Amino acid sequence: MDELLSKNNHSQEFNRFTAQKNKRVLLFAGGSTGSIFLHSLINDTQGILSIPTIFNSIGVYNQYKKSRHKDLQKILKEKTKLNLIFESVSSYRHGDFSGFNDFNKNIFFKCLHDISKSISVDSPLDISNLVNFCYMKATNQYVDKDTVIFEHPHNLSEDILNKFNKYYDNPTFIVSVRNPIYQVPSFFSYISDNKLNYQEITKRLLSLMNVTLEYSKHQKQTHIFRLEDLNNNPEQEIKRLQNIFNTNDLESLKRSQFGGRDYVATSPNNGLVSGFNSIKKKKIKPNTLKDFQVLLNFVKHNFNY
């Protein structure tokens, strides 16, 4: 009887949660642009519900739709960065969740089980509502109609923003960018074990930058954040975030944290990167420069660098 009441309460509360149609803000990036650092500023801010890892509801929904047993818990564990939270992992790029005591994974999975049995999962928005609601319950938070739901799908592609516009109700997009002259060597360093050569990686980055440029020119709902501006003029950029999220919690926006701990990442050369002004300019290796000369020409003609 108690279990039945619990399921009914979850379902009723979930229905209220979805009926609020909260504003959604989504963060995208194109490789080594400081998006996770930007996420760490938004995370744990009053008036914002933020899952503290990369989470792409479209990707999860596609996995769910083609899966045989429709086991959403298994997909979230095996196919997403949420597993960093589930397993209390300290990662070298995505934050330290080894002491994230505010999150109760038993509550999360019970909530996920109860709600997914009582609704039909027919779109990425259903996935988003499910995961965000259960995260809210697992962290003992309260979401009212003015709370902004923030997600970090991360990967930017030519049609991804159009897809989210299709499933979400007028979402706001944030795209993190960085001076490509420094972004590219950093990106190369992070994927040095990848078998792709410099030319192939350059083509991919060039495509991403074309997408970024297109949306920066034509999408009224998109806000571009440059890593250099975050480091050189943090007060101005924090004010922009405050306006986007309509929050008065400036102090939290100035803190870089995940799981209640300061965000510290490990750079490709095993150095620690933390807080503002932590991104240093890197020298470009001659062999790299040769391979992405076309990219440098593109930057010169299209970006204000």
mmCIF file with all atom_site columns, N, CA and C in Angstrom, residues 12 15 28 37-38 40 69 105 116 130 149 152 156 164 180 239 252 277 298:
data_model
loop_
_atom_site.group_PDB
_atom_site.id
_atom_site.type_symbol
_atom_site.label_atom_id
_atom_site.label_alt_id
_atom_site.label_comp_id
_atom_site.label_asym_id
_atom_site.label_entity_id
_atom_site.label_seq_id
_atom_site.pdbx_PDB_ins_code
_atom_site.Cartn_x
_atom_site.Cartn_y
_atom_site.Cartn_z
_atom_site.occupancy
_atom_site.B_iso_or_equiv
_atom_site.pdbx_formal_charge
_atom_site.auth_seq_id
_atom_site.auth_comp_id
_atom_site.auth_asym_id
_atom_site.auth_atom_id
_atom_site.pdbx_PDB_model_num
ATOM 1  N N  . GLN A 1 12  ? 1.739  12.174 -9.622  1.00 0.00 ? 12  GLN A N  1
ATOM 2  C CA . GLN A 1 12  ? 1.037  13.452 -9.499  1.00 0.00 ? 12  GLN A CA 1
ATOM 3  C C  . GLN A 1 12  ? 2.019  14.620 -9.514  1.00 0.00 ? 12  GLN A C  1
ATOM 4  N N  . ASN A 1 15  ? 3.416  15.125 -13.008 1.00 0.00 ? 15  ASN A N  1
ATOM 5  C CA . ASN A 1 15  ? 2.459  15.801 -13.879 1.00 0.00 ? 15  ASN A CA 1
ATOM 6  C C  . ASN A 1 15  ? 2.473  17.310 -13.632 1.00 0.00 ? 15  ASN A C  1
ATOM 7  N N  . PHE A 1 28  ? 25.951 24.252 -25.791 1.00 0.00 ? 28  PHE A N  1
ATOM 8  C CA . PHE A 1 28  ? 26.627 23.488 -26.832 1.00 0.00 ? 28  PHE A CA 1
ATOM 9  C C  . PHE A 1 28  ? 28.065 23.983 -26.990 1.00 0.00 ? 28  PHE A C  1
ATOM 10 N N  . PHE A 1 37  ? 33.733 24.322 -18.073 1.00 0.00 ? 37  PHE A N  1
ATOM 11 C CA . PHE A 1 37  ? 33.978 25.405 -17.117 1.00 0.00 ? 37  PHE A CA 1
ATOM 12 C C  . PHE A 1 37  ? 32.759 26.323 -17.036 1.00 0.00 ? 37  PHE A C  1
ATOM 13 N N  . LEU A 1 38  ? 32.186 26.687 -18.185 1.00 0.00 ? 38  LEU A N  1
ATOM 14 C CA . LEU A 1 38  ? 30.995 27.525 -18.202 1.00 0.00 ? 38  LEU A CA 1
ATOM 15 C C  . LEU A 1 38  ? 29.847 26.832 -17.478 1.00 0.00 ? 38  LEU A C  1
ATOM 16 N N  . SER A 1 40  ? 30.118 24.732 -15.072 1.00 0.00 ? 40  SER A N  1
ATOM 17 C CA . SER A 1 40  ? 30.408 24.716 -13.632 1.00 0.00 ? 40  SER A CA 1
ATOM 18 C C  . SER A 1 40  ? 30.007 26.022 -12.943 1.00 0.00 ? 40  SER A C  1
ATOM 19 N N  . HIS A 1 69  ? 14.614 -3.709 -24.770 1.00 0.00 ? 69  HIS A N  1
ATOM 20 C CA . HIS A 1 69  ? 13.890 -3.856 -23.503 1.00 0.00 ? 69  HIS A CA 1
ATOM 21 C C  . HIS A 1 69  ? 13.438 -2.531 -22.909 1.00 0.00 ? 69  HIS A C  1
ATOM 22 N N  . LYS A 1 105 ? 21.299 8.171  -5.302  1.00 0.00 ? 105 LYS A N  1
ATOM 23 C CA . LYS A 1 105 ? 21.000 7.432  -6.537  1.00 0.00 ? 105 LYS A CA 1
ATOM 24 C C  . LYS A 1 105 ? 19.863 6.432  -6.349  1.00 0.00 ? 105 LYS A C  1
ATOM 25 N N  . SER A 1 116 ? 8.552  5.989  -15.246 1.00 0.00 ? 116 SER A N  1
ATOM 26 C CA . SER A 1 116 ? 8.639  5.410  -16.590 1.00 0.00 ? 116 SER A CA 1
ATOM 27 C C  . SER A 1 116 ? 7.613  4.302  -16.796 1.00 0.00 ? 116 SER A C  1
ATOM 28 N N  . LEU A 1 130 ? 11.719 13.355 -17.473 1.00 0.00 ? 130 LEU A N  1
ATOM 29 C CA . LEU A 1 130 ? 11.955 12.226 -16.568 1.00 0.00 ? 130 LEU A CA 1
ATOM 30 C C  . LEU A 1 130 ? 13.253 12.384 -15.784 1.00 0.00 ? 130 LEU A C  1
ATOM 31 N N  . ILE A 1 149 ? 15.391 25.254 -16.284 1.00 0.00 ? 149 ILE A N  1
ATOM 32 C CA . ILE A 1 149 ? 16.017 23.934 -16.423 1.00 0.00 ? 149 ILE A CA 1
ATOM 33 C C  . ILE A 1 149 ? 17.166 24.057 -17.418 1.00 0.00 ? 149 ILE A C  1
ATOM 34 N N  . HIS A 1 152 ? 23.130 20.380 -20.771 1.00 0.00 ? 152 HIS A N  1
ATOM 35 C CA . HIS A 1 152 ? 24.383 20.534 -21.514 1.00 0.00 ? 152 HIS A CA 1
ATOM 36 C C  . HIS A 1 152 ? 24.525 19.380 -22.512 1.00 0.00 ? 152 HIS A C  1
ATOM 37 N N  . LEU A 1 156 ? 27.760 20.017 -30.954 1.00 0.00 ? 156 LEU A N  1
ATOM 38 C CA . LEU A 1 156 ? 27.131 20.927 -31.904 1.00 0.00 ? 156 LEU A CA 1
ATOM 39 C C  . LEU A 1 156 ? 27.225 20.334 -33.302 1.00 0.00 ? 156 LEU A C  1
ATOM 40 N N  . PHE A 1 164 ? 16.301 20.403 -31.376 1.00 0.00 ? 164 PHE A N  1
ATOM 41 C CA . PHE A 1 164 ? 15.837 20.798 -30.044 1.00 0.00 ? 164 PHE A CA 1
ATOM 42 C C  . PHE A 1 164 ? 14.684 21.796 -30.143 1.00 0.00 ? 164 PHE A C  1
ATOM 43 N N  . PRO A 1 180 ? 40.039 30.062 -32.322 1.00 0.00 ? 180 PRO A N  1
ATOM 44 C CA . PRO A 1 180 ? 40.395 28.788 -32.953 1.00 0.00 ? 180 PRO A CA 1
ATOM 45 C C  . PRO A 1 180 ? 41.899 28.555 -33.051 1.00 0.00 ? 180 PRO A C  1
ATOM 46 N N  . LYS A 1 239 ? 27.264 38.801 -15.690 1.00 0.00 ? 239 LYS A N  1
ATOM 47 C CA . LYS A 1 239 ? 26.043 39.605 -15.809 1.00 0.00 ? 239 LYS A CA 1
ATOM 48 C C  . LYS A 1 239 ? 25.182 39.085 -16.961 1.00 0.00 ? 239 LYS A C  1
ATOM 49 N N  . SER A 1 252 ? 26.935 32.478 -6.646  1.00 0.00 ? 252 SER A N  1
ATOM 50 C CA . SER A 1 252 ? 27.048 31.115 -7.181  1.00 0.00 ? 252 SER A CA 1
ATOM 51 C C  . SER A 1 252 ? 27.539 31.124 -8.622  1.00 0.00 ? 252 SER A C  1
ATOM 52 N N  . ASN A 1 277 ? 40.889 32.815 -15.604 1.00 0.00 ? 277 ASN A N  1
ATOM 53 C CA . ASN A 1 277 ? 42.263 33.132 -16.008 1.00 0.00 ? 277 ASN A CA 1
ATOM 54 C C  . ASN A 1 277 ? 43.194 31.925 -15.971 1.00 0.00 ? 277 ASN A C  1
ATOM 55 N N  . PHE A 1 298 ? 40.100 30.895 -42.618 1.00 0.00 ? 298 PHE A N  1
ATOM 56 C CA . PHE A 1 298 ? 38.672 31.002 -42.322 1.00 0.00 ? 298 PHE A CA 1
ATOM 57 C C  . PHE A 1 298 ? 38.446 31.901 -41.107 1.00 0.00 ? 298 PHE A C  1
#
